[in-house]
Coordinates of C-alpha atoms and ligand atoms in Angstrom, one line a residue:
M1 CA -9.2 11.3 2.7
K2 CA -8.2 7.9 1.4
V3 CA -6.8 7.0 -2.0
H4 CA -6.5 3.8 -3.9
E5 CA -3.4 1.6 -3.9
Y6 CA -2.5 2.6 -7.5
Q7 CA -2.7 6.3 -6.5
A8 CA -0.7 5.8 -3.3
K9 CA 2.0 4.1 -5.4
E10 CA 2.0 6.9 -7.8
I11 CA 2.7 9.4 -5.0
L12 CA 5.3 7.2 -3.4
G13 CA 7.0 6.7 -6.8
R14 CA 7.5 10.5 -6.9
Y15 CA 9.6 10.2 -3.7
Q16 CA 11.7 7.3 -5.1
V17 CA 10.0 4.7 -3.0
A18 CA 10.6 1.4 -4.9
V19 CA 7.2 0.1 -6.2
P20 CA 6.6 -2.4 -9.0
K21 CA 5.5 -1.0 -12.4
G22 CA 1.7 -1.0 -13.0
K23 CA -1.3 0.7 -14.5
V24 CA -5.0 1.0 -13.7
A25 CA -7.7 -0.4 -16.0
F26 CA -11.4 0.3 -16.1
S27 CA -12.3 -2.5 -18.6
A28 CA -11.2 -6.1 -19.5
E29 CA -9.9 -4.7 -22.8
Q30 CA -7.7 -2.2 -21.1
A31 CA -6.5 -4.9 -18.7
Y32 CA -5.5 -7.1 -21.6
A33 CA -3.5 -4.2 -23.3
I34 CA -1.7 -3.3 -20.0
A35 CA -0.8 -6.9 -19.3
K36 CA 0.7 -7.3 -22.8
E37 CA 2.6 -4.0 -22.3
L38 CA 3.9 -5.1 -18.8
G39 CA 4.8 -8.6 -20.3
G40 CA 5.2 -11.8 -18.4
T41 CA 3.2 -12.7 -15.3
V42 CA 1.1 -9.9 -13.9
V43 CA -1.0 -9.5 -10.8
V44 CA -4.6 -8.2 -11.1
K45 CA -5.7 -6.3 -8.0
A46 CA -9.2 -5.0 -7.2
Q47 CA -9.0 -1.3 -6.3
I48 CA -11.2 -0.5 -3.3
H49 CA -10.7 1.7 -0.3
A50 CA -10.2 -1.4 2.0
G51 CA -7.6 -3.9 2.7
G52 CA -7.7 -7.7 3.0
R53 CA -8.5 -8.0 -0.7
G54 CA -6.2 -11.0 -1.2
K55 CA -8.3 -13.1 1.2
G56 CA -11.6 -11.5 0.2
T57 CA -14.5 -13.1 -1.7
F58 CA -16.9 -11.6 -4.2
T59 CA -20.6 -11.8 -3.6
D60 CA -21.0 -14.1 -6.6
G61 CA -18.6 -16.6 -5.0
F62 CA -15.4 -15.7 -7.0
K63 CA -12.5 -15.9 -4.6
G64 CA -9.7 -13.3 -4.2
G65 CA -9.3 -9.7 -5.1
V66 CA -5.6 -10.2 -5.9
K67 CA -4.9 -12.7 -8.7
L68 CA -1.8 -13.9 -10.4
A69 CA -2.2 -14.0 -14.2
K70 CA 0.3 -15.9 -16.4
T71 CA -1.1 -14.5 -19.7
A72 CA -2.8 -11.4 -20.9
D73 CA -5.9 -13.5 -21.6
D74 CA -6.0 -14.6 -18.0
A75 CA -5.5 -11.0 -16.8
A76 CA -8.5 -9.9 -18.9
E77 CA -10.5 -12.8 -17.6
F78 CA -9.8 -11.8 -13.9
A79 CA -10.5 -8.2 -14.7
K80 CA -13.9 -9.2 -16.2
K81 CA -14.7 -11.2 -13.1
M82 CA -13.8 -8.4 -10.7
L83 CA -15.1 -5.2 -12.5
G84 CA -18.6 -4.4 -11.4
N85 CA -18.5 -7.2 -8.9
T86 CA -18.7 -6.7 -5.1
L87 CA -15.8 -7.6 -3.0
V88 CA -16.2 -8.5 0.7
T89 CA -13.1 -8.3 3.0
H90 CA -12.7 -8.1 6.7
Q91 CA -12.5 -4.4 6.3
T92 CA -15.5 -3.7 4.1
G93 CA -18.2 -5.1 6.3
P94 CA -20.7 -7.7 5.0
A95 CA -22.1 -5.4 2.2
G96 CA -18.7 -5.2 0.5
R97 CA -17.5 -2.7 -2.1
Q98 CA -18.2 -2.6 -5.8
V99 CA -15.0 -2.8 -7.8
Q100 CA -14.8 -0.1 -10.5
K101 CA -11.1 -0.4 -11.5
V102 CA -8.3 -2.9 -11.3
Y103 CA -4.6 -2.4 -11.0
L104 CA -2.3 -4.5 -13.3
T105 CA 1.1 -4.8 -11.9
E106 CA 4.3 -6.8 -12.4
A107 CA 4.4 -10.1 -10.4
A108 CA 7.2 -10.1 -7.8
N109 CA 9.2 -13.2 -6.7
I110 CA 8.8 -12.9 -2.9
A111 CA 11.5 -14.2 -0.6
R112 CA 10.0 -12.7 2.5
E113 CA 7.2 -10.3 3.5
Y114 CA 7.5 -7.5 6.1
Y115 CA 5.3 -4.7 7.6
L116 CA 6.2 -1.0 7.5
G117 CA 3.8 1.7 8.5
I118 CA 3.8 5.3 9.6
V119 CA 1.0 6.8 11.8
L120 CA 0.5 9.7 14.1
D121 CA 0.9 8.7 17.8
R122 CA -1.5 11.3 19.3
A123 CA -0.6 10.5 22.9
K124 CA 3.1 11.1 22.2
Q125 CA 2.4 13.9 19.6
M126 CA 4.9 12.3 17.2
N127 CA 4.8 10.2 14.2
V128 CA 5.7 6.6 14.9
I129 CA 7.2 4.2 12.3
M130 CA 6.1 0.6 12.9
S131 CA 8.0 -2.2 11.4
S132 CA 7.7 -6.0 11.7
T133 CA 9.1 -9.2 10.3
E134 CA 5.4 -10.4 10.4
G135 CA 4.3 -8.9 7.1
G136 CA 1.4 -9.8 4.9
V137 CA -0.8 -10.4 8.0
E138 CA -3.0 -7.8 9.7
I139 CA -0.9 -5.7 12.0
E140 CA -3.7 -5.6 14.5
K141 CA -3.4 -9.4 14.8
V142 CA 0.4 -9.1 15.3
A143 CA -0.2 -6.3 17.9
A144 CA -2.6 -8.5 19.8
E145 CA -0.8 -11.8 19.7
A146 CA 2.9 -10.9 19.5
P147 CA 3.4 -7.2 20.3
E148 CA 7.1 -7.8 20.8
K149 CA 7.4 -8.4 17.1
I150 CA 6.5 -4.8 16.3
L151 CA 9.4 -2.3 16.4
K152 CA 8.3 1.2 17.1
T153 CA 10.5 4.2 16.1
W154 CA 9.2 7.6 17.2
I155 CA 10.2 10.6 15.2
D156 CA 10.5 14.0 17.0
P157 CA 8.8 16.5 14.6
L158 CA 11.3 19.2 15.6
V159 CA 14.3 17.1 14.7
G160 CA 12.8 15.0 11.9
I161 CA 13.9 11.6 10.7
Q162 CA 17.7 10.9 11.0
P163 CA 19.8 8.3 9.2
F164 CA 20.1 6.2 12.4
H165 CA 16.3 5.8 12.6
A166 CA 16.2 4.2 9.1
R167 CA 19.3 2.0 10.0
Q168 CA 17.6 0.9 13.2
I169 CA 14.6 -0.2 11.3
A170 CA 16.5 -2.0 8.5
F171 CA 18.6 -3.7 11.2
G172 CA 15.5 -4.7 13.2
L173 CA 14.0 -6.3 10.1
G174 CA 17.2 -8.4 9.7
F175 CA 18.4 -6.9 6.4
T176 CA 22.0 -7.2 5.4
G177 CA 24.3 -6.0 2.6
E178 CA 22.6 -4.3 -0.4
A179 CA 19.1 -5.0 0.9
F180 CA 20.0 -3.2 4.1
K181 CA 21.0 -0.1 2.1
E182 CA 17.8 -0.3 0.0
C183 CA 15.7 -0.6 3.1
V184 CA 17.4 2.4 4.7
K185 CA 16.7 4.4 1.5
L186 CA 13.1 3.3 1.3
V187 CA 12.3 4.1 4.9
A188 CA 13.7 7.6 4.5
A189 CA 11.8 8.2 1.2
L190 CA 8.6 6.8 2.7
Y191 CA 8.9 9.2 5.7
K192 CA 9.5 12.2 3.5
A193 CA 6.4 11.2 1.4
H194 CA 4.4 10.9 4.5
E195 CA 5.4 14.3 5.9
D196 CA 5.3 16.3 2.6
T197 CA 1.8 15.1 1.8
D198 CA 0.3 15.6 5.2
S199 CA -0.5 11.9 5.4
T200 CA -2.0 10.5 8.6
L201 CA -1.4 6.9 7.6
T202 CA 1.2 5.5 5.2
E203 CA 1.2 1.7 5.3
I204 CA 3.2 -0.8 3.3
N205 CA 1.9 -4.3 3.9
P206 CA 3.7 -6.2 2.6
L207 CA 7.1 -4.7 2.1
I208 CA 9.1 -7.5 0.5
L209 CA 12.5 -8.8 -0.1
T210 CA 12.6 -10.2 -3.7
D211 CA 14.4 -13.5 -4.4
D212 CA 17.1 -11.4 -6.2
G213 CA 17.7 -9.3 -3.1
H214 CA 15.7 -6.1 -3.7
V215 CA 13.4 -4.3 -1.2
V216 CA 10.1 -3.2 -2.7
A217 CA 6.7 -1.8 -1.5
L218 CA 4.2 -4.4 -2.8
D219 CA 1.1 -2.9 -1.3
A220 CA 0.4 0.7 -0.3
K221 CA -2.2 2.5 1.6
M222 CA -2.3 6.2 2.3
A223 CA -4.8 8.5 4.1
F224 CA -4.5 12.3 4.3
D225 CA -5.5 15.0 6.7
D226 CA -8.7 16.5 5.2
N227 CA -7.8 19.9 6.6
S228 CA -4.6 20.0 4.7
M229 CA -6.0 19.2 1.3
Y230 CA -6.1 22.8 0.2
R231 CA -2.3 22.6 0.1
H232 CA -2.4 19.5 -2.1
P233 CA -4.6 20.0 -5.2
D234 CA -2.8 17.1 -6.9
I235 CA -3.9 14.7 -4.2
M236 CA -7.4 16.2 -4.0
E237 CA -7.8 15.3 -7.6
M238 CA -7.4 11.6 -6.6
R239 CA -10.5 11.7 -4.5
D240 CA -13.0 8.9 -5.4
L241 CA -16.5 10.0 -4.3
T242 CA -17.9 6.6 -5.1
E243 CA -15.9 5.2 -2.2
E244 CA -17.3 7.6 0.3
D245 CA -20.6 7.7 2.3
P246 CA -23.1 9.5 -0.1
L247 CA -24.7 11.3 2.8
E248 CA -21.3 12.8 3.8
V249 CA -20.4 13.6 0.2
Ligands
ADP1 P1 -4.4 -6.8 0.5 O1 -3.6 -6.4 1.6 O2 -5.6 -6.0 0.2 O3 -4.8 -8.3 0.6 P2 -2.0 -7.0 -1.1 O4 -1.5 -6.0 -2.1 O5 -1.2 -6.9 0.2 O6 -3.5 -6.8 -0.8 O7 -1.9 -8.4 -1.6 C1 -2.1 -9.6 -0.9 C2 -1.0 -10.6 -1.1 O8 -0.9 -10.9 -2.5 C3 0.4 -10.0 -0.7 O9 0.7 -10.3 0.7 C4 1.3 -10.8 -1.6 O10 1.7 -12.1 -1.0 C5 0.5 -11.0 -2.9 N1 0.8 -10.0 -3.9 C6 0.3 -8.8 -4.0 N2 0.9 -8.1 -5.0 C7 1.8 -8.9 -5.6 C8 2.7 -8.8 -6.7 N3 2.8 -7.7 -7.5 N4 3.4 -9.9 -7.0 C9 3.4 -11.1 -6.3 N5 2.5 -11.2 -5.2 C10 1.7 -10.2 -4.9
MG2 MG1 -1.7 -5.6 1.9

């Protein structure tokens, strides 16, 4: 079962993973009110169960499912253009997905983008944490063109994540000083969230370094083991049937 970015960030926030503030809106009016409340520049993000939104195009020609809005009026305008519209990305297929909600979130000043993901390595029967300095791009592309730029850290399920694993990753990404410490904390928190929730995929792309030196999860994707959902009624509540194949539902 997949959840939306805003829901994944809510879950990760419970584990003290650093995420920017934000709220979901179902109408342009709500988007306006939330943008006012957040203050300053906000980002309006289409919520669909697919990635590549930033570079996506709506079927009416409107470009981009991730938009920077300098004012609350602009935020409302973007929300109006996105809501009810169909967004096509490299992950949706040509039919695209209809946008029913948008996420309003604080705009970050990005110094650098990284990739951080946790997935089950079935062959090794272990979770693997993948990290790369090539963030913001599709990891499949990095894996195909520059596999040496992906650091893989396998976690033995019987031992669990250890502090040295997180330090190895923060070091591999080139962090130093306070940012190094923040990255170590974030990796440990992300792994705990992944394990506790029976996640099969937890992906932060991009993880960012802000221009004032903080490490933040700017995007979040989570998918869960369907067979474990009886243990997680709170996550089950996040299920969005409109995003699933009607025949299977
Ligand atoms: P997707 O992966 O679906 O395209 P992302 O959330 O990764 O969506 O957003 C795409 C890009 O937009 C990011 O790589 C980042 O450069 C920019 N972006 C996203 N959220 C913010 C934000 N809150 N502040 C500033 N830039 C952002
Ligand atoms: Mg992304």
